[in-house]
mmCIF file of C-alpha atoms in Angstrom:
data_model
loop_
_atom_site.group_PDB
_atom_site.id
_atom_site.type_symbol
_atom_site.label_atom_id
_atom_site.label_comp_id
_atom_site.label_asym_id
_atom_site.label_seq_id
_atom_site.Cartn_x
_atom_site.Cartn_y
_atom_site.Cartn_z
ATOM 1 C CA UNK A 23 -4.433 3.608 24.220
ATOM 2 C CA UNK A 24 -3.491 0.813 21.041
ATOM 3 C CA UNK A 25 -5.044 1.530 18.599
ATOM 4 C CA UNK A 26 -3.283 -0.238 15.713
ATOM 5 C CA UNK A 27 -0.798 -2.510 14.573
ATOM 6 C CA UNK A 28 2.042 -2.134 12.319
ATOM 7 C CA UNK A 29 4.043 -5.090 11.109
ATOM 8 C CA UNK A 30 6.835 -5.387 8.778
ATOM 9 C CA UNK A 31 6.413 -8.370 6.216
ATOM 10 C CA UNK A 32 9.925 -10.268 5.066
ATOM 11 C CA UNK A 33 10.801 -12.146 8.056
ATOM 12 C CA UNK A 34 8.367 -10.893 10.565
ATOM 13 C CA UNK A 35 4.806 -12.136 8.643
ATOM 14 C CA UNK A 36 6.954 -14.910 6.260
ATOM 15 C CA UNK A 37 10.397 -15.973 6.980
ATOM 16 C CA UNK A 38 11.835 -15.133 3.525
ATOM 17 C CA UNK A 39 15.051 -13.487 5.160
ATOM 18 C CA UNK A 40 15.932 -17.292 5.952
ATOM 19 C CA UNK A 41 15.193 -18.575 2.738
ATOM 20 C CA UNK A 42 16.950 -16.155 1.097
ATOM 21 C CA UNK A 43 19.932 -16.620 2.728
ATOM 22 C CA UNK A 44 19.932 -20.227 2.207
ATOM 23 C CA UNK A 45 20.150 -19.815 -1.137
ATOM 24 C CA UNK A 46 23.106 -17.850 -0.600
ATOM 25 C CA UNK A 47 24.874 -20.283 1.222
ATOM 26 C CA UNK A 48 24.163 -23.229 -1.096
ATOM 27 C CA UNK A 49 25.470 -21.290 -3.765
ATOM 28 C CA UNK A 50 28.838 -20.212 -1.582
ATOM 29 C CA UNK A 51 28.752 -23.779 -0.841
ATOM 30 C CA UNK A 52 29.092 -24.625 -4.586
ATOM 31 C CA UNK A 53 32.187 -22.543 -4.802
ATOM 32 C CA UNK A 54 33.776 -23.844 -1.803
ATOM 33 C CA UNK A 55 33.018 -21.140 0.547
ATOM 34 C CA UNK A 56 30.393 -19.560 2.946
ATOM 35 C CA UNK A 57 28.552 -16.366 3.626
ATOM 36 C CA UNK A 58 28.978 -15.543 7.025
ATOM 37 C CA UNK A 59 25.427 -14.682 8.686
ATOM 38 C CA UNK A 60 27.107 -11.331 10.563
ATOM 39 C CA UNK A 61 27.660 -10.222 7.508
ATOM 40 C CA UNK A 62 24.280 -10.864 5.228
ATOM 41 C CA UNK A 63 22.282 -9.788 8.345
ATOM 42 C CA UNK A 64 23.768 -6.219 7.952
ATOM 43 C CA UNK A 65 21.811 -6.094 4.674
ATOM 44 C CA UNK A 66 18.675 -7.008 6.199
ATOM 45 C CA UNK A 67 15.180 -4.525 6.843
ATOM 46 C CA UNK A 68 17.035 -2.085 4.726
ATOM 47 C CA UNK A 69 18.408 -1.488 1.187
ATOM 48 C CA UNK A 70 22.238 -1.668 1.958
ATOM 49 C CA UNK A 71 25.450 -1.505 -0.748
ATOM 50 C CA UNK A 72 26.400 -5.196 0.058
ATOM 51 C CA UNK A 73 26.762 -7.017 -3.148
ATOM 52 C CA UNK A 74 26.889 -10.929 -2.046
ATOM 53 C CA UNK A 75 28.431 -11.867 -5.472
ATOM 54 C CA UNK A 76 31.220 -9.385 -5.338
ATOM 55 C CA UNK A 77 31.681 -10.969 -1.727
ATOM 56 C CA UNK A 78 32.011 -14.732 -3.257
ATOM 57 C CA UNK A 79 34.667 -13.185 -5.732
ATOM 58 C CA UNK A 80 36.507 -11.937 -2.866
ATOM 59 C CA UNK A 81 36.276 -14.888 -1.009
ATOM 60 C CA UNK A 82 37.553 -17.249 -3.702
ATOM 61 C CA UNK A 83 39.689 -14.809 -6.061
ATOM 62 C CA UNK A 84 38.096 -15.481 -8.828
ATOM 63 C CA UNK A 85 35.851 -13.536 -11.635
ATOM 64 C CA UNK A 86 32.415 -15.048 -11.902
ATOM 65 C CA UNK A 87 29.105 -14.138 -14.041
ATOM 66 C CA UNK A 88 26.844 -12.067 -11.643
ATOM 67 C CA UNK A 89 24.173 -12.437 -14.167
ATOM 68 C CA UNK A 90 23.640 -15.902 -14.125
ATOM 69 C CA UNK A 91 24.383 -16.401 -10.123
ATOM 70 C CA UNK A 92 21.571 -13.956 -9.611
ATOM 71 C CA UNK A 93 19.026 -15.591 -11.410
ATOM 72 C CA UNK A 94 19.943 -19.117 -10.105
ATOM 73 C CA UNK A 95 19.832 -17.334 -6.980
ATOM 74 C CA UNK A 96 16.583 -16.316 -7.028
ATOM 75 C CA UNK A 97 14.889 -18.894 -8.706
ATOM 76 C CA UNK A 98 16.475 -21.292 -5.861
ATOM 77 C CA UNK A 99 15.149 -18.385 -3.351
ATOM 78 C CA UNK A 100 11.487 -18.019 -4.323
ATOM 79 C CA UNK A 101 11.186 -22.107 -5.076
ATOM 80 C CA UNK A 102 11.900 -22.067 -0.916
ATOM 81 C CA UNK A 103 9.578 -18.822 -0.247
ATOM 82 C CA UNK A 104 6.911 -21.009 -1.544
ATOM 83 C CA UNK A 105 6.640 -23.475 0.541
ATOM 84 C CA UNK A 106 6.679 -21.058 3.829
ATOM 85 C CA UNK A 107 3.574 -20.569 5.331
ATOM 86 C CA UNK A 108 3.210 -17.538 7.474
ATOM 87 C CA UNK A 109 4.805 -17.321 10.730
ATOM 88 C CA UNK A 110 3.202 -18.940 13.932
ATOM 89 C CA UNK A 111 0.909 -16.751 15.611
ATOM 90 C CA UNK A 112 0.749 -14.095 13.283
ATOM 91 C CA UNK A 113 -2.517 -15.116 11.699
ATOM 92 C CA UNK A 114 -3.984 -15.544 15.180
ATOM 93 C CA UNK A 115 -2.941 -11.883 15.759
ATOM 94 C CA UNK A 116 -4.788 -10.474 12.657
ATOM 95 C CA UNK A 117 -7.565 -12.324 13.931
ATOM 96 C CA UNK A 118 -7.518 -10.595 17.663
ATOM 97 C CA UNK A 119 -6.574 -6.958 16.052
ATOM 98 C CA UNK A 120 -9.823 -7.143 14.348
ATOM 99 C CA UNK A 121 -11.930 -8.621 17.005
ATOM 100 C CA UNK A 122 -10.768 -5.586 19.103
ATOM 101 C CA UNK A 123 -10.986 -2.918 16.376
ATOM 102 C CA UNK A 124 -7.457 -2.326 15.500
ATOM 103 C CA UNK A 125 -6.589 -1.091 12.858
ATOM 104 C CA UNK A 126 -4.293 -3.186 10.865
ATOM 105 C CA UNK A 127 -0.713 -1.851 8.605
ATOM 106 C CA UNK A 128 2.400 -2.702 6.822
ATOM 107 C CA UNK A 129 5.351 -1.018 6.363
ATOM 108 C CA UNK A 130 7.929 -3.131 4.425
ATOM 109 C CA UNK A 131 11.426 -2.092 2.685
ATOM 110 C CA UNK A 132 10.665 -4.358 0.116
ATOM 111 C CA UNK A 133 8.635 -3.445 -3.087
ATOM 112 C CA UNK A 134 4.684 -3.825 -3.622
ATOM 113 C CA UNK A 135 4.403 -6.316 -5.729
ATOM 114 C CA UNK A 136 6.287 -8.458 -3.457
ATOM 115 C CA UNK A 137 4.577 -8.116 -0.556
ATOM 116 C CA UNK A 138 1.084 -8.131 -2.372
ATOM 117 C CA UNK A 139 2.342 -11.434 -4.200
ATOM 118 C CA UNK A 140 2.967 -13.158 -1.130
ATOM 119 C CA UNK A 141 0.099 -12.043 1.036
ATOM 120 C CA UNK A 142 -2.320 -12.748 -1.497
ATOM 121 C CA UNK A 143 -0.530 -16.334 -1.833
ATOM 122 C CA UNK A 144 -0.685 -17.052 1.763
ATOM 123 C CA UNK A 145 -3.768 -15.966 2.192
ATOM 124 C CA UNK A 146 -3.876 -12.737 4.676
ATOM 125 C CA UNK A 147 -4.306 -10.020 2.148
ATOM 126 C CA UNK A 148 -7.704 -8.889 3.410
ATOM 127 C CA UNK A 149 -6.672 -8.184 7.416
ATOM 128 C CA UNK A 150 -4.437 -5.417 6.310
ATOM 129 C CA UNK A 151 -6.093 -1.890 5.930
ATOM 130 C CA UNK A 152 -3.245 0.060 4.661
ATOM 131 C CA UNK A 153 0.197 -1.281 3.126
ATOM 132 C CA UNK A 154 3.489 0.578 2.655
ATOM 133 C CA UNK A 155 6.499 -0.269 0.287
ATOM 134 C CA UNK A 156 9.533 0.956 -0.893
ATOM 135 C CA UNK A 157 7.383 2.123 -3.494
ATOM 136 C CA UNK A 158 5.936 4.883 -1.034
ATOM 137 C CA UNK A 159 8.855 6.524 0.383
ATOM 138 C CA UNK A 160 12.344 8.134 -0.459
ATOM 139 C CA UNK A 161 14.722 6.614 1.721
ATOM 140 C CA UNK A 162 13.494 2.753 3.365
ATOM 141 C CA UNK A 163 14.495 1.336 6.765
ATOM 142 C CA UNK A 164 16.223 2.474 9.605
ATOM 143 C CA UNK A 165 14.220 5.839 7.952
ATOM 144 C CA UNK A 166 11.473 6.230 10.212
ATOM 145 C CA UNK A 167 9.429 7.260 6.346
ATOM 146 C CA UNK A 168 7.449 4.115 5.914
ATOM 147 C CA UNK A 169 6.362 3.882 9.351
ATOM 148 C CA UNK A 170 5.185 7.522 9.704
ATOM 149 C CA UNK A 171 3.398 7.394 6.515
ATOM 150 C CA UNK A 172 1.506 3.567 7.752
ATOM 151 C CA UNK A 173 0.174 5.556 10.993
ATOM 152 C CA UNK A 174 -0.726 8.550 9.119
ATOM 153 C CA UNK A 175 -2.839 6.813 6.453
ATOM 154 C CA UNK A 176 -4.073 4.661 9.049
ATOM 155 C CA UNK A 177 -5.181 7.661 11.122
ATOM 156 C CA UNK A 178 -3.831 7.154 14.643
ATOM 157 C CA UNK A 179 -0.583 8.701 16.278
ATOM 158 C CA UNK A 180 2.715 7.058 16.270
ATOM 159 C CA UNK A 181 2.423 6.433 19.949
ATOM 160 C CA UNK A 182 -0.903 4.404 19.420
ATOM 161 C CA UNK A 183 0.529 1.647 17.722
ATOM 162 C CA UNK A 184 2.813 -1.205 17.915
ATOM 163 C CA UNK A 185 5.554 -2.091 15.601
ATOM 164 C CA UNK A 186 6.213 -5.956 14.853
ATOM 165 C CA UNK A 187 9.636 -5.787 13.697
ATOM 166 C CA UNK A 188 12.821 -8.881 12.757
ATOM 167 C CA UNK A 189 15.436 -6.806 12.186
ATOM 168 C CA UNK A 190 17.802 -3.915 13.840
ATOM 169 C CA UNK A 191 16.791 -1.786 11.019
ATOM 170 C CA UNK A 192 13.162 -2.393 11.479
ATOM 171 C CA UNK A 193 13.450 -2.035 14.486
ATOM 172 C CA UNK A 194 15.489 1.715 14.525
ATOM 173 C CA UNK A 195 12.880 2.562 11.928
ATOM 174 C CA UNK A 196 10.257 2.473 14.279
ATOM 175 C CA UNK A 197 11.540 3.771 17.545
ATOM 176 C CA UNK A 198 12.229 6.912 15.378
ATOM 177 C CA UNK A 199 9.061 6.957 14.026
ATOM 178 C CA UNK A 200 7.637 6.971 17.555
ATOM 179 C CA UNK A 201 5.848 3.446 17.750
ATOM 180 C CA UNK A 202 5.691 0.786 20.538
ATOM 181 C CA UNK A 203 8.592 -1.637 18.898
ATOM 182 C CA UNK A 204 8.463 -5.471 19.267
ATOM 183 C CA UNK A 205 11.428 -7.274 18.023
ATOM 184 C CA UNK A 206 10.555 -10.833 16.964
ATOM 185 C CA UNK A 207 14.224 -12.075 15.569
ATOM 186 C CA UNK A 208 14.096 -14.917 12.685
ATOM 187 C CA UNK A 209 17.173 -17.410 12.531
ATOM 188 C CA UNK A 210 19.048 -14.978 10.472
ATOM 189 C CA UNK A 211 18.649 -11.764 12.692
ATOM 190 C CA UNK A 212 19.253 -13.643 16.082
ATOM 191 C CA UNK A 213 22.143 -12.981 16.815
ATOM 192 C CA UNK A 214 21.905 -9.542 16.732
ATOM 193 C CA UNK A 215 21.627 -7.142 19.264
ATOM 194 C CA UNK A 216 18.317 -5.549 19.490
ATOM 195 C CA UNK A 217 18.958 -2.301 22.228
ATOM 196 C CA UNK A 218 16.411 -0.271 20.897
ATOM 197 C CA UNK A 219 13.168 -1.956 20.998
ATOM 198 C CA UNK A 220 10.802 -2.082 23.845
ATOM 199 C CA UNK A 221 9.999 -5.539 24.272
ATOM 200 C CA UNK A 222 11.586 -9.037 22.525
ATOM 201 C CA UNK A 223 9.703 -12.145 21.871
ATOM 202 C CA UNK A 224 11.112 -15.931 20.541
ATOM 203 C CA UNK A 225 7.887 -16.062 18.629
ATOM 204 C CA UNK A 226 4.671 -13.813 18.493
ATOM 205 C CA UNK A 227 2.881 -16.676 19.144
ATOM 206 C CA UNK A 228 4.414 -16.696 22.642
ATOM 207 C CA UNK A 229 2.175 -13.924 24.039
ATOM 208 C CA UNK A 230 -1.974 -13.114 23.430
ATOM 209 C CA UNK A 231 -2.326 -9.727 21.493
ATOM 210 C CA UNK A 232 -4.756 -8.774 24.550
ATOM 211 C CA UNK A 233 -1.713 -9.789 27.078
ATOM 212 C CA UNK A 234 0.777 -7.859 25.377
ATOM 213 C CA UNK A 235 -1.677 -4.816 24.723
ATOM 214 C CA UNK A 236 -1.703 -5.121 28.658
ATOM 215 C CA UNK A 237 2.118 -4.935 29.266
ATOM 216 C CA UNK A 238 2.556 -2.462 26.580
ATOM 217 C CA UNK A 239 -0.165 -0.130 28.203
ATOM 218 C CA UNK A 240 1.337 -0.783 31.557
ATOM 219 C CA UNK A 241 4.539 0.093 30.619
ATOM 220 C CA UNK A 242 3.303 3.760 29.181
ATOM 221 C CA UNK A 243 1.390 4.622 32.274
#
């Protein structure tokens, strides 16, 4: 009945949603102040008004050069990103997908050359048979867009594949979309409540692809 997987990349193959946030809070930090994690993980799966800088101005009362907080910011952000490896279990799941003849996607809000950056740097590029961006669609996460267009290119239905998802709006993305949806929460999307998906896991690595194949089979018959 599974025939593929489908799993969204920033925080779900590599915890960047951490190390992004990180970066945010050592720069809050700098200005005496914090950046509560309710409120950054709104922003999270999706592309969301939230501007974190206008936030810190806010916060403080005080005028401050967005230009030069956003580069420090992301310098500070992708010198952490590069020292992640990928996220345990996942690469023993790419494995057993193509042991079993899945077909392999994924569907991430963020843009191509991101995620083709970072796969090629951490090595699991070549497991993935088709990979959609915000470069593909109109409207990213909770739109069901990206998913629908993974499954379609990857030629199986919606309900034939499972959904690997870390946030809410991952996660709403692919219940509308019609996937299987397993919510695997990083440290910044934990304490959120996932009511949606179909099953939740600590880790990935938790759970054998074959043993969760099993209970998501079981639980569509």
């Amino acid at each position: 009945m599974i025939k593929a997987l489908v799993f969204d990349f920033d925080g779900t193959i590599l915890d960047t949603e951490t190390q992004h946030y990180n970066a945010f809070q050592e720069m809050y930090k700098e200005h005496g102040s914090e950046l509560p994690l309710e409120v950054w993980g709104e922003c999270i799966g999706t592309h969301s008004g939230f501007n974190p800088y206008e936030y810190l101005e806010k916060q403080i009362n005080k005028k401050l050069n967005h230009d030069e907080l956003r580069t420090k910011k992301t310098e500070r952000a992708l010198a952490l990103i590069k020292e992640q490896k990928p996220l345990p279990g996942i690469e023993n799941y790419l494995k057993a997908a193509k042991e079993l003849g899945l077909k392999i996607g994924i569907a991430s809000s963020s843009s191509r050359q991101w995620v083709m950056g970072h796969l090629e740097r951490i090595g699991l590029s070549h497991y993935f048979e088709v990979i959609k961006t915000a470069d593909d669609v109109e409207k990213v996460k909770p739109d069901p867009a990206l998913y629908l267009k993974t499954v379609d290119e990857l030629g199986v239905k919606p309900g034939e594949a499972i959904a690997f998802e870390d946030s809410v709006n991952g996660s709403l993305a692919a219940k509308k979309a019609g996937l299987y949806c397993v919510a695997i929460p990083n440290p910044v999307t934990r304490h959120m409540q996932f009511d949606e998906v179909d099953h939740q896991m600590e880790s990935i690595a938790e759970l054998e692809l074959a043993a969760l194949i099993q209970l998501v089979e079981q639980q569509k018959s």
